[in-house]
mmCIF file of C-alpha atoms in Angstrom:
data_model
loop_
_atom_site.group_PDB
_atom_site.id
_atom_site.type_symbol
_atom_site.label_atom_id
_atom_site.label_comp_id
_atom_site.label_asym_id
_atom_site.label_seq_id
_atom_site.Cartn_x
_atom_site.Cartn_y
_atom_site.Cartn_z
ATOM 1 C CA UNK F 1 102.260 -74.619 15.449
ATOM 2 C CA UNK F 2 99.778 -73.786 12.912
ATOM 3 C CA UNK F 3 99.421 -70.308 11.591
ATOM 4 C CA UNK F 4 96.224 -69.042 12.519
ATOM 5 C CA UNK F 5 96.244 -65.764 10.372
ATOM 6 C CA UNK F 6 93.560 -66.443 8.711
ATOM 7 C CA UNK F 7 91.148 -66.867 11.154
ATOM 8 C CA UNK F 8 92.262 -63.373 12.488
ATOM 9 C CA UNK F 9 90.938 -61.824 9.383
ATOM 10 C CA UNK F 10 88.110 -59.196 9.643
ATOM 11 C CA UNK F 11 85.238 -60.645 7.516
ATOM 12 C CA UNK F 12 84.364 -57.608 5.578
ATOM 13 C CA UNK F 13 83.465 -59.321 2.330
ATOM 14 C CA UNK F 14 80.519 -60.861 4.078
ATOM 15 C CA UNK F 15 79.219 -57.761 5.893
ATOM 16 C CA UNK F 16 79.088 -55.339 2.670
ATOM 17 C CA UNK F 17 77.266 -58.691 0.746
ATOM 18 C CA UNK F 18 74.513 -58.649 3.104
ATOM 19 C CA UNK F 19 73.992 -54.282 3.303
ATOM 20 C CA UNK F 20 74.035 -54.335 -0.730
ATOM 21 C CA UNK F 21 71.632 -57.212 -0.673
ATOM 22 C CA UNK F 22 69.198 -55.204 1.904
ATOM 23 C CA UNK F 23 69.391 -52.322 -0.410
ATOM 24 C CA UNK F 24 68.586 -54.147 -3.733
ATOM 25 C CA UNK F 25 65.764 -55.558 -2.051
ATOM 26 C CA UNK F 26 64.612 -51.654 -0.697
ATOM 27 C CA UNK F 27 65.034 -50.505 -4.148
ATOM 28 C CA UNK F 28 63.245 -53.107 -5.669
ATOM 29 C CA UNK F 29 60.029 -52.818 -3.030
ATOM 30 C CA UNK F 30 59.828 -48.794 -3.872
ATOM 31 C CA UNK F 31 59.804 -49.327 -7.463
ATOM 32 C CA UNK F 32 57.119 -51.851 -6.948
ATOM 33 C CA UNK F 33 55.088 -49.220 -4.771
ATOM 34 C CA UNK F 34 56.028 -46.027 -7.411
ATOM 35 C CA UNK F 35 54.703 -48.575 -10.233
ATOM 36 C CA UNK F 36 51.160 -48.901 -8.328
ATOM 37 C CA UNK F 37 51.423 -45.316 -7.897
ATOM 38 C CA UNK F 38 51.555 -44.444 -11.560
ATOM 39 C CA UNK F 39 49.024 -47.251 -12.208
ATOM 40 C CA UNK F 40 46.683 -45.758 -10.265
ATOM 41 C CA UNK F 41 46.943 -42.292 -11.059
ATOM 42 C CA UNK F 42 46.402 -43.205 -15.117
ATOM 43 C CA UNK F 43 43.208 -45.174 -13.798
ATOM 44 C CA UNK F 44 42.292 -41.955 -12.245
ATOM 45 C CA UNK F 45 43.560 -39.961 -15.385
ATOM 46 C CA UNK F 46 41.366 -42.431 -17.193
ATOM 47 C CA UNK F 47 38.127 -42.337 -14.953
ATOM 48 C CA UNK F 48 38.646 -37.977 -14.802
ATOM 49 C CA UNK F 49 38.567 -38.195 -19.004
ATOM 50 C CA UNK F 50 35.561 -40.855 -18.962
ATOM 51 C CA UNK F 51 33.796 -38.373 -16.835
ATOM 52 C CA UNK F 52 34.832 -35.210 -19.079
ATOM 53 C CA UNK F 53 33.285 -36.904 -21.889
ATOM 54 C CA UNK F 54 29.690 -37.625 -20.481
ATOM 55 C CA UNK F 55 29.702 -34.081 -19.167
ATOM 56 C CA UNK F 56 30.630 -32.397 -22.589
ATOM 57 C CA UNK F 57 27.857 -34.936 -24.240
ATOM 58 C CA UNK F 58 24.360 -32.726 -24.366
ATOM 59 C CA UNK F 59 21.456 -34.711 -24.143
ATOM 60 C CA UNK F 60 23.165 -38.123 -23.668
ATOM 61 C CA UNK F 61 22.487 -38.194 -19.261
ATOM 62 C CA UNK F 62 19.584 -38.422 -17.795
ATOM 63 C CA UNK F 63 17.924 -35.175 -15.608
ATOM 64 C CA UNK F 64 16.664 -36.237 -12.636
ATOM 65 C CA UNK F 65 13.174 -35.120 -11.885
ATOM 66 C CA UNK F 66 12.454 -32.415 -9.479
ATOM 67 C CA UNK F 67 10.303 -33.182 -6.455
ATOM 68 C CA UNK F 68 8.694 -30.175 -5.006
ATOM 69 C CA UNK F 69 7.443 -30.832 -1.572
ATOM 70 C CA UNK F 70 4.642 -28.150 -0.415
ATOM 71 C CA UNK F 71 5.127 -28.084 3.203
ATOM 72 C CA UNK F 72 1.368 -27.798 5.358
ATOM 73 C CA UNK F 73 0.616 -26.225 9.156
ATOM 74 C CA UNK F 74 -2.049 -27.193 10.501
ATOM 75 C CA UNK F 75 -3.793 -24.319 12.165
ATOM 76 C CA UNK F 76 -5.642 -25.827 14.513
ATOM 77 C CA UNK F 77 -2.776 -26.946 16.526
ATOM 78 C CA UNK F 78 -1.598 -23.809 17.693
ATOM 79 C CA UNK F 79 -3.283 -21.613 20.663
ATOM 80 C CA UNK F 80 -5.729 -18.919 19.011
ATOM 81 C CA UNK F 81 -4.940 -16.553 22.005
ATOM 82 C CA UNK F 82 -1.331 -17.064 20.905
ATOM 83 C CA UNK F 83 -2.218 -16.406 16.886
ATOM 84 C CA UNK F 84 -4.251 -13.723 17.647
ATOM 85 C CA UNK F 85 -1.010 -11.717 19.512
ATOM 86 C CA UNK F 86 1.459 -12.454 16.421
ATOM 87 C CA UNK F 87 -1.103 -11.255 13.791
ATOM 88 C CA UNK F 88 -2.017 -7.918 15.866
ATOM 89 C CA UNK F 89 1.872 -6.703 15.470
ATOM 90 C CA UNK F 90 0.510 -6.240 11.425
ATOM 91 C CA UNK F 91 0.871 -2.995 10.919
ATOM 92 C CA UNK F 92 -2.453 -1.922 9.123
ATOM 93 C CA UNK F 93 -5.827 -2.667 8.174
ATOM 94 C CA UNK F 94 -4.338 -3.380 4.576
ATOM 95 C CA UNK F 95 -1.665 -5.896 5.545
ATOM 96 C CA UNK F 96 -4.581 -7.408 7.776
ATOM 97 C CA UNK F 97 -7.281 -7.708 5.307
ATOM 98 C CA UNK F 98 -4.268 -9.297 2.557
ATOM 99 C CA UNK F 99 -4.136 -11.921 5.585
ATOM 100 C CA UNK F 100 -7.863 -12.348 5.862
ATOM 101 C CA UNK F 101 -7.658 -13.875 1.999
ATOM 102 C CA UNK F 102 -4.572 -16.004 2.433
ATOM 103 C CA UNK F 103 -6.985 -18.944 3.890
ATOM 104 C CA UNK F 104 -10.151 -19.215 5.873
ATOM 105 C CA UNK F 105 -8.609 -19.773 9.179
ATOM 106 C CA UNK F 106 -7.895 -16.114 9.360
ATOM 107 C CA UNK F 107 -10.606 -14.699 7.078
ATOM 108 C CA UNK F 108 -13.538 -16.750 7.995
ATOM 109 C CA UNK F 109 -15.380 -17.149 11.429
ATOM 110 C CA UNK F 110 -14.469 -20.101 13.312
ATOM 111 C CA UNK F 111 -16.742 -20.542 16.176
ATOM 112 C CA UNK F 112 -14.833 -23.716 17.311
ATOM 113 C CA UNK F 113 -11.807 -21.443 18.333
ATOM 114 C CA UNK F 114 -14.201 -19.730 20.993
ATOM 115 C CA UNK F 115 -13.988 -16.750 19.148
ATOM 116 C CA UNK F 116 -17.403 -15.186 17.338
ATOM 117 C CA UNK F 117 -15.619 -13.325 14.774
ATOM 118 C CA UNK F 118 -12.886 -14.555 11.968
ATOM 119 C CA UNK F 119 -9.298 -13.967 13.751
ATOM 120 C CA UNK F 120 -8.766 -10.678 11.512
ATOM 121 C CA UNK F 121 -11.756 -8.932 12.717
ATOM 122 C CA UNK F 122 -10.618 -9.415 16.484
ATOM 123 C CA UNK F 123 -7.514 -8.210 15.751
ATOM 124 C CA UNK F 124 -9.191 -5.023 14.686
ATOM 125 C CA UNK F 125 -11.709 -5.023 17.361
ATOM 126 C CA UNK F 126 -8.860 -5.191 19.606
ATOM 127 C CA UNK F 127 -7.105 -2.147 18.409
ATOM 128 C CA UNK F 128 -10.430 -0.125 18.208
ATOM 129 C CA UNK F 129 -11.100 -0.725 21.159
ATOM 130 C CA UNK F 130 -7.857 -0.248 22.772
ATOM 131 C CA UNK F 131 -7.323 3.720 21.687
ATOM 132 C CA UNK F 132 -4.135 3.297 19.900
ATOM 133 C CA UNK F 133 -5.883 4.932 16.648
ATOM 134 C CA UNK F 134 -8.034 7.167 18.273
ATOM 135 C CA UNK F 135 -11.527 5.856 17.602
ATOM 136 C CA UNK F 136 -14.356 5.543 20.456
ATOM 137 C CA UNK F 137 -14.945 1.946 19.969
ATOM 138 C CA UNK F 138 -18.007 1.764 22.273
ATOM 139 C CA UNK F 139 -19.630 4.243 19.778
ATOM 140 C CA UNK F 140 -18.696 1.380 17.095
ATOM 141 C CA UNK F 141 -19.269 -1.332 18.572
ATOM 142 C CA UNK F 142 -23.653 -0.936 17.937
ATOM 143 C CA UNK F 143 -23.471 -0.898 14.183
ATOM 144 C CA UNK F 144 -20.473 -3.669 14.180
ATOM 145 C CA UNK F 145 -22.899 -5.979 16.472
ATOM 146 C CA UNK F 146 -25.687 -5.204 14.062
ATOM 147 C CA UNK F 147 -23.738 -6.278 10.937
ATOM 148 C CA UNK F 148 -23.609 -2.807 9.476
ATOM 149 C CA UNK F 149 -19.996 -1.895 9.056
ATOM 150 C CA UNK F 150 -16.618 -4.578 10.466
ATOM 151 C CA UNK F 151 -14.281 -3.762 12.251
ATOM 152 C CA UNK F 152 -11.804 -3.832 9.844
ATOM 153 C CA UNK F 153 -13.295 -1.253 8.163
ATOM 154 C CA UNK F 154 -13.828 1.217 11.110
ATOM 155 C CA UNK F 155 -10.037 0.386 11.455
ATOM 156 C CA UNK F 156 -9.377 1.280 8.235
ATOM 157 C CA UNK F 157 -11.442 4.348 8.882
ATOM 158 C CA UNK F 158 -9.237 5.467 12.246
ATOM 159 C CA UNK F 159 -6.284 5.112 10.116
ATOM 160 C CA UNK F 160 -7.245 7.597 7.745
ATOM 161 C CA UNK F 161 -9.523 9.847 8.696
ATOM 162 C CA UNK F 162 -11.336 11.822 6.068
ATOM 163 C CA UNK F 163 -15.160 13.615 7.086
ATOM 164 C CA UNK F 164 -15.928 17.196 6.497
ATOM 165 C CA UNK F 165 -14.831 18.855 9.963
ATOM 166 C CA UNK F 166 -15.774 22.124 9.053
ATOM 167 C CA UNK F 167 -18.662 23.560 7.583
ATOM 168 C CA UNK F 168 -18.888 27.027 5.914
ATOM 169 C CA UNK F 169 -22.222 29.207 5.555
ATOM 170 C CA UNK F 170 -26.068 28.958 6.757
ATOM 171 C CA UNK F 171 -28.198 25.880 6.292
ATOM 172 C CA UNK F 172 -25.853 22.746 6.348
ATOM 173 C CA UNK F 173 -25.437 19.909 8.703
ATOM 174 C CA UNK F 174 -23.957 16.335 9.235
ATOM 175 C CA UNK F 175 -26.474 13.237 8.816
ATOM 176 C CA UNK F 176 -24.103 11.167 10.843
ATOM 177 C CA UNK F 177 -21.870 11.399 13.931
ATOM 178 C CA UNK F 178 -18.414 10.263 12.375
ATOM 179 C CA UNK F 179 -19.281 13.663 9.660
ATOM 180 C CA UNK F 180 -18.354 11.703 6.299
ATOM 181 C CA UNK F 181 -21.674 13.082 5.031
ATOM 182 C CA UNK F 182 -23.640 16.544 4.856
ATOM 183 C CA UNK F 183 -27.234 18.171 3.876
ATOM 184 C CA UNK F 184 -28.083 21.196 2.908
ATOM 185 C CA UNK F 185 -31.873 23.151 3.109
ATOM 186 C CA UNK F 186 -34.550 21.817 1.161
ATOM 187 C CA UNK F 187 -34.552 24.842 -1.209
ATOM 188 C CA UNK F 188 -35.626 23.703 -4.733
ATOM 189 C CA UNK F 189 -34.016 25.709 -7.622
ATOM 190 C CA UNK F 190 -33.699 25.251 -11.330
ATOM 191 C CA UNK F 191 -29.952 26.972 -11.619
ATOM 192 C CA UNK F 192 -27.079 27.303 -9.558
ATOM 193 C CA UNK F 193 -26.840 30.982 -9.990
ATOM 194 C CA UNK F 194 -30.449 31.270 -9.025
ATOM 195 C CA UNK F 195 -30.256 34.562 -6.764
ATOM 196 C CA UNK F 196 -31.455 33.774 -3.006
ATOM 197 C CA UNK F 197 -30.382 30.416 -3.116
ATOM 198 C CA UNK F 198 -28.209 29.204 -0.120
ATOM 199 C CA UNK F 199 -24.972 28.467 -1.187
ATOM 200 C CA UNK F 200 -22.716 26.171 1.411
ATOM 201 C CA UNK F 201 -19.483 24.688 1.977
ATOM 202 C CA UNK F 202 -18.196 21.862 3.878
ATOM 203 C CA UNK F 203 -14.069 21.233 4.141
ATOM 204 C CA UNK F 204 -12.179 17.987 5.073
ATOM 205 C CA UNK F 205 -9.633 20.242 6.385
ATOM 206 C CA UNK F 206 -8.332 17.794 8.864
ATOM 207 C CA UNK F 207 -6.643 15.524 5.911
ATOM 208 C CA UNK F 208 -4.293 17.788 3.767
ATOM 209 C CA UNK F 209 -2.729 16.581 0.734
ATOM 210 C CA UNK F 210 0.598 17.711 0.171
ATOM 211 C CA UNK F 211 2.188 15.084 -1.835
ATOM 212 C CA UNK F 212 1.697 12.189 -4.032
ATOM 213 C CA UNK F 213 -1.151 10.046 -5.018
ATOM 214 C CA UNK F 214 -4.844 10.600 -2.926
ATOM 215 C CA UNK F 215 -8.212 9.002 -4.366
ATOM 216 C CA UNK F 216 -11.277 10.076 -2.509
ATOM 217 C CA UNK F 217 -15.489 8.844 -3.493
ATOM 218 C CA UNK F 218 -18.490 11.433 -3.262
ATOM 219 C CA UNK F 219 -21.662 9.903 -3.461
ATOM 220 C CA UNK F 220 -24.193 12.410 -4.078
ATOM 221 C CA UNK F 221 -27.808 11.371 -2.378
ATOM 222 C CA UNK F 222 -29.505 14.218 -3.815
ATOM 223 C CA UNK F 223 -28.488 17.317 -5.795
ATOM 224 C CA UNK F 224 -26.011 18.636 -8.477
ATOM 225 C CA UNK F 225 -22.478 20.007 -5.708
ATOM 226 C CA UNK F 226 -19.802 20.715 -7.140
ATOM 227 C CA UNK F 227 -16.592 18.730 -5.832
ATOM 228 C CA UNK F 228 -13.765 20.196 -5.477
ATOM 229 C CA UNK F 229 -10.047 20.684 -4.019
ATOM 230 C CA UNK F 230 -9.232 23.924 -1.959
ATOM 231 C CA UNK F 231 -6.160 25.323 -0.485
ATOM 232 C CA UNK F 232 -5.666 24.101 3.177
ATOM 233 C CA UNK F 233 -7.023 27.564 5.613
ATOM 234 C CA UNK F 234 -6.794 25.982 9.344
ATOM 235 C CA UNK F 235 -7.313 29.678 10.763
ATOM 236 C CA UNK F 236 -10.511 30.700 8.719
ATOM 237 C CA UNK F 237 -13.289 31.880 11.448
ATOM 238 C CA UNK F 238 -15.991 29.815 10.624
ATOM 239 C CA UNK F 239 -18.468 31.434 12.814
ATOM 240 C CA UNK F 240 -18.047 34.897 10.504
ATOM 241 C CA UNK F 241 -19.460 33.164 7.493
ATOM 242 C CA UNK F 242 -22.055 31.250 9.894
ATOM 243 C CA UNK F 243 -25.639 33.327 8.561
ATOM 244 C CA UNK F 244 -24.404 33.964 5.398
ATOM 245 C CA UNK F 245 -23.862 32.472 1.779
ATOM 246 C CA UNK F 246 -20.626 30.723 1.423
ATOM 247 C CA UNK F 247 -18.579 29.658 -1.768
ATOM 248 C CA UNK F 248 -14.749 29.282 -2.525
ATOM 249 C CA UNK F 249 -15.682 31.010 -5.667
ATOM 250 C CA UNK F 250 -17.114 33.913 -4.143
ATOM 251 C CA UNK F 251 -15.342 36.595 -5.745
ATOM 252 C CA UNK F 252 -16.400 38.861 -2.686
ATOM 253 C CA UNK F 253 -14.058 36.580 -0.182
ATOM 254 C CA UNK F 254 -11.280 36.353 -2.440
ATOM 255 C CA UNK F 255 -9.206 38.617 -0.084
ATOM 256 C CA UNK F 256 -10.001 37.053 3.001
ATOM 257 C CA UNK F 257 -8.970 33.563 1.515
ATOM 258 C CA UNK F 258 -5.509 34.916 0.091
ATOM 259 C CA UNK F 259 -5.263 36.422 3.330
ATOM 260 C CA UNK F 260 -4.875 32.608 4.919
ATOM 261 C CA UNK F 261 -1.801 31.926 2.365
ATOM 262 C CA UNK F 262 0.261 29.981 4.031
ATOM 263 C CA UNK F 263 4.275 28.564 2.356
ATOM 264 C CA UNK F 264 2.333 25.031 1.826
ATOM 265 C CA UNK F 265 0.527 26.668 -0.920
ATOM 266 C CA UNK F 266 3.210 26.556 -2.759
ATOM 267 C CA UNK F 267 4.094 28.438 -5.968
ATOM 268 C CA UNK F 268 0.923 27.397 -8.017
ATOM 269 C CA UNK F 269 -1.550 28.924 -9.389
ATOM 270 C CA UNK F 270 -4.795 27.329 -9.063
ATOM 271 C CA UNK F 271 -5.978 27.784 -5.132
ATOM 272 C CA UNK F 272 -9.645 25.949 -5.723
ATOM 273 C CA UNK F 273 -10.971 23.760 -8.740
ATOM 274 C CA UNK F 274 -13.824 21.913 -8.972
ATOM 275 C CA UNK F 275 -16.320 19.365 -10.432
ATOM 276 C CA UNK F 276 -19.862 20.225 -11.199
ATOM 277 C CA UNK F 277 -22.184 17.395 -11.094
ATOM 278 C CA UNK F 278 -24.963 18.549 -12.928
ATOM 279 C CA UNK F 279 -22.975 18.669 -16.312
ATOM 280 C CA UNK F 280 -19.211 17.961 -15.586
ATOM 281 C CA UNK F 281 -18.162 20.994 -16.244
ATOM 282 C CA UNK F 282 -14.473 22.401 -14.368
ATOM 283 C CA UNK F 283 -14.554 25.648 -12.580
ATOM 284 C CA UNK F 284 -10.887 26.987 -10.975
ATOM 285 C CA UNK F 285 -9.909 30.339 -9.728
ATOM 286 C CA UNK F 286 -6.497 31.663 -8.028
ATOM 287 C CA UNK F 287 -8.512 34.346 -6.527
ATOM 288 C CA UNK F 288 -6.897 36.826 -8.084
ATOM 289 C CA UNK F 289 -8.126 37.812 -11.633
ATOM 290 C CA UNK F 290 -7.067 34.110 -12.369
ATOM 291 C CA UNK F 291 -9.937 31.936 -13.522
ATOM 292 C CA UNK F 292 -12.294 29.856 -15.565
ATOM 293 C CA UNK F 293 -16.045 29.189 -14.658
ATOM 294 C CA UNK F 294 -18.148 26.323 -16.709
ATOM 295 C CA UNK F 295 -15.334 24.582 -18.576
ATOM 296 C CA UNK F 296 -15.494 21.592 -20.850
ATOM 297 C CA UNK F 297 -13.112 18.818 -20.832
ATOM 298 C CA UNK F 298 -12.137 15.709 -22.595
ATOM 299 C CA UNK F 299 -14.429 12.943 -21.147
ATOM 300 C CA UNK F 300 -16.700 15.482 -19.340
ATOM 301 C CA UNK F 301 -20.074 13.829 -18.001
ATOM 302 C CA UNK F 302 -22.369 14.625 -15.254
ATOM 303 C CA UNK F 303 -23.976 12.472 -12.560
ATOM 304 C CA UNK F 304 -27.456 12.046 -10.444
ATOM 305 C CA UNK F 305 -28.655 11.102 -7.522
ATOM 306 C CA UNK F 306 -27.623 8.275 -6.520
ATOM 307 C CA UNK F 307 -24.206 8.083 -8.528
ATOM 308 C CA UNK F 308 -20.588 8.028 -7.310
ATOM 309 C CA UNK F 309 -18.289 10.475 -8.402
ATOM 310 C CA UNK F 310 -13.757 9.925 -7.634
ATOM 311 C CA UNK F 311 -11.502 12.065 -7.524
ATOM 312 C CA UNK F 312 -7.772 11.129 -7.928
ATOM 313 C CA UNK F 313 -5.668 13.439 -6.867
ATOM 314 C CA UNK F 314 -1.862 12.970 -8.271
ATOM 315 C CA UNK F 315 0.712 15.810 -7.124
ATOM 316 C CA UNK F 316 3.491 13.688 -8.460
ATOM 317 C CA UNK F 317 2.460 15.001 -11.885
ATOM 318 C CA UNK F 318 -0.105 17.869 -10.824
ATOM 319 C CA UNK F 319 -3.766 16.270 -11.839
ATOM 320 C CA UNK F 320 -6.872 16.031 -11.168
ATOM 321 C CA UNK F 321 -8.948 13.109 -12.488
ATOM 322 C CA UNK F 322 -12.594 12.281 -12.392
ATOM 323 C CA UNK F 323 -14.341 8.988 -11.751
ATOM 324 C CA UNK F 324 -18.236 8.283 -12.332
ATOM 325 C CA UNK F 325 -19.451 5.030 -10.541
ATOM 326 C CA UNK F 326 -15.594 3.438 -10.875
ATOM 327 C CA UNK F 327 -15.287 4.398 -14.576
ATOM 328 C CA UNK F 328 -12.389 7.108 -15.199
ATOM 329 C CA UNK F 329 -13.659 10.014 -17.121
ATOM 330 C CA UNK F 330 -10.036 11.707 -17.879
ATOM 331 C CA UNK F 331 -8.098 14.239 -16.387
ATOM 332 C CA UNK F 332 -10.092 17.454 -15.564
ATOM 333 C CA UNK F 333 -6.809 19.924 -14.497
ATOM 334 C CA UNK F 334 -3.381 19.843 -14.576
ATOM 335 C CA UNK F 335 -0.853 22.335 -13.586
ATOM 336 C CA UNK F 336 -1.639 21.267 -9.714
ATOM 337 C CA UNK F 337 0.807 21.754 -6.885
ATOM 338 C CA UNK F 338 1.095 22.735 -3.278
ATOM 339 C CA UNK F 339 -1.372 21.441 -0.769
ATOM 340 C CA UNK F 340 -5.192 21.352 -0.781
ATOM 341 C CA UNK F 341 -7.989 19.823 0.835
ATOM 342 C CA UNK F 342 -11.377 18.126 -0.098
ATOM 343 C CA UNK F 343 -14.633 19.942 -0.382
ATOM 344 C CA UNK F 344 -17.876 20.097 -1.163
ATOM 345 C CA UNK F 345 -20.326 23.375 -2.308
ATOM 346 C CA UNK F 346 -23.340 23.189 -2.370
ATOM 347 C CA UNK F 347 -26.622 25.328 -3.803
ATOM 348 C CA UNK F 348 -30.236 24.546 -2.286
ATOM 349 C CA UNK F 349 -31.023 20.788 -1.911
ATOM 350 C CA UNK F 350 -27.857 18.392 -1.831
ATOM 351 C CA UNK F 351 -26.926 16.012 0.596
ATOM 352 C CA UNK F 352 -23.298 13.876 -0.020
ATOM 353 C CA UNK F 353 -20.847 11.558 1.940
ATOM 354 C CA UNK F 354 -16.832 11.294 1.477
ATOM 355 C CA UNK F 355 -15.128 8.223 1.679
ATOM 356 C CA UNK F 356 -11.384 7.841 1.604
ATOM 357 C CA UNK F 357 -10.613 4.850 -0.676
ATOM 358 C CA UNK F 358 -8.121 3.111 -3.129
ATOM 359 C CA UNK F 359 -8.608 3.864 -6.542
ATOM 360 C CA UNK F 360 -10.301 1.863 -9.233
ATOM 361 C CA UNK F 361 -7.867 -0.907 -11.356
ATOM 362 C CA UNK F 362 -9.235 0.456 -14.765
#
């Protein structure tokens, strides 16, 4: 009997051959993958340095040109009714007439929206005539028909209010209803100090100044007033002072006006100053041994009939300039604080209006 040993014997040779031979071939497949790896990353390396290069090179790429695209509405596409609701939340007559000149479809009248005025002036007429700023805009709505005044402006006009409410001595009057302007008698007299003449006052107490910058136009239809500023007195009986003569520089009242001191007044020293038309000369008293009468100053001129006379009032650094017909004449006074008001006095024939206004650019 043959010994069969041998093919009894566990073949482990042949096993371990094959295992080594999967793992050679393993090892020799990552290699091949880590090699691509590496090759790629130096391309990248490469392409990262290339780039570096063209960056770090001024002037050698080309700038790509810059396209601006304006982008259009067209107006016309969009419900007027609808317009004309957004534009009346604008706050003022200011921010509305700096929308009246950004383009004619808000400035300009466009009777084929149905509307006969430009979209700004509705928007005013609107709030006119709705109350909100306390104007009577069927008492408007005449001269604005008539082409007289816009409603913009008697907007503007609600918004600040500036007319001589109160008027002080014998002989004076308002020419119009909305009391921006005043007359006095039709005395004729060759000085101010003439004795008999009728001297008169007229306030715009209901707009006191306390604080920063306020510019205000006179323009003077006939006479020589004098224009000046005067501590706010809100409890002054008119009708005392009704049949007689009436000036802030009446030494003869200067108890009675020091009697109407309020804490607005402040701590300053100058309680009325003022401009004299006839030759430009500044007049101020404290009304209390305190004061200088016929003063000249740098840039003094007078004005006539028919000129316009500003007054810029600056408490920010206690002024008082003077304007003739837009041109700035200089500062008349300084040393100004505390509150004041407006006014106007007058000797024989004068007649004036107020107007509340911005200031001129030069």
């Amino acid at each position: 009997m043959a010994d069969d040993r041998s093919s009894k014997r566990p073949r482990t040779t042949s096993g371990a051959s094959e295992k080594s031979t999967c793992d050679d071939a393993r090892i020799v497949a990552l290699e091949s993958e880590n090699h691509a790896l590496r090759q790629q990353i130096l391309r990248s390396d490469a392409e990262n340095g290339r780039l570096r290069q063209q960056l770090q090179c001024q002037g050698d790429h080309e700038v790509l040109p810059v396209v601006t695209i304006r982008p259009t509405v067209d107006l016309s596409r969009l419900d007027t009714g609808l317009v004309t609701h957004i534009v009346s939340f604008l706050g003022t007559s200011f921010e509305l007439h700096n929308l009246a000149l950004t383009c004619k479809s808000f400035g300009w009248q466009q009777p084929a929206t149905g509307l006969d005025l430009s979209l700004v002036e509705e928007v005013a007429r609107q709030v006119v005539c709705s109350g909100r700023n306390d104007v009577d805009g069927a008492r408007t709505l005449s001269p604005c028909v008539r082409g007289t005044t816009t409603w913009l402006s008697v907007l503007r006009e609600s918004e600040h209010p500036l007319k001589f409410d109160t008027l002080l001595g014998c002989g004076i009057e308002h020419i119009n209803e909305r009391k921006t302007s005043v007359r006095t008698g039709d005395i004729v007299i060759d000085d101010i100090f003439t004795v008999g003449a009728e001297i008169v006052t007229a306030v715009a107490s209901n707009y006191v100044m306390e604080s920063g910058i306020h510019y205000a136009e006179f323009h003077i239809a006939a006479g020589d007033p004098f224009i000046c500023i005067v501590r706010p007195m809100p409890n002054l009986d008119q009708s005392r002072y009704a049949n007689d003569n009436f000036s802030f520089f009446a030494v003869s009242l200067c108890d009675d006006f020091l009697a109407e001191r309020t804490v607005e007044w402040g701590t300053g020293n100058v309680h009325v100053c003022g401009y004299y038309c006839k030759n430009g000369q500044m007049s101020w008293t404290n009304w209390d041994g305190g004061e200088q009468f016929g003063v000249d100053w740098e840039g003094m001129e007078g004005c006539e009939t028919g000129d316009t006379v500003g007054m810029l009032l600056n408490l920010d650094e206690g002024t008082l300039a003077v304007y003739s017909n837009n041109r700035r004449l200089g500062v008349m006074k300084d040393g100004l604080s505390g509150s004041y008001c407006w006014c106007t006095t007058s000797v024989g024939e004068s007649a004036l209006a107020i107007e509340r206004c911005h200031p001129p650019l030069a």
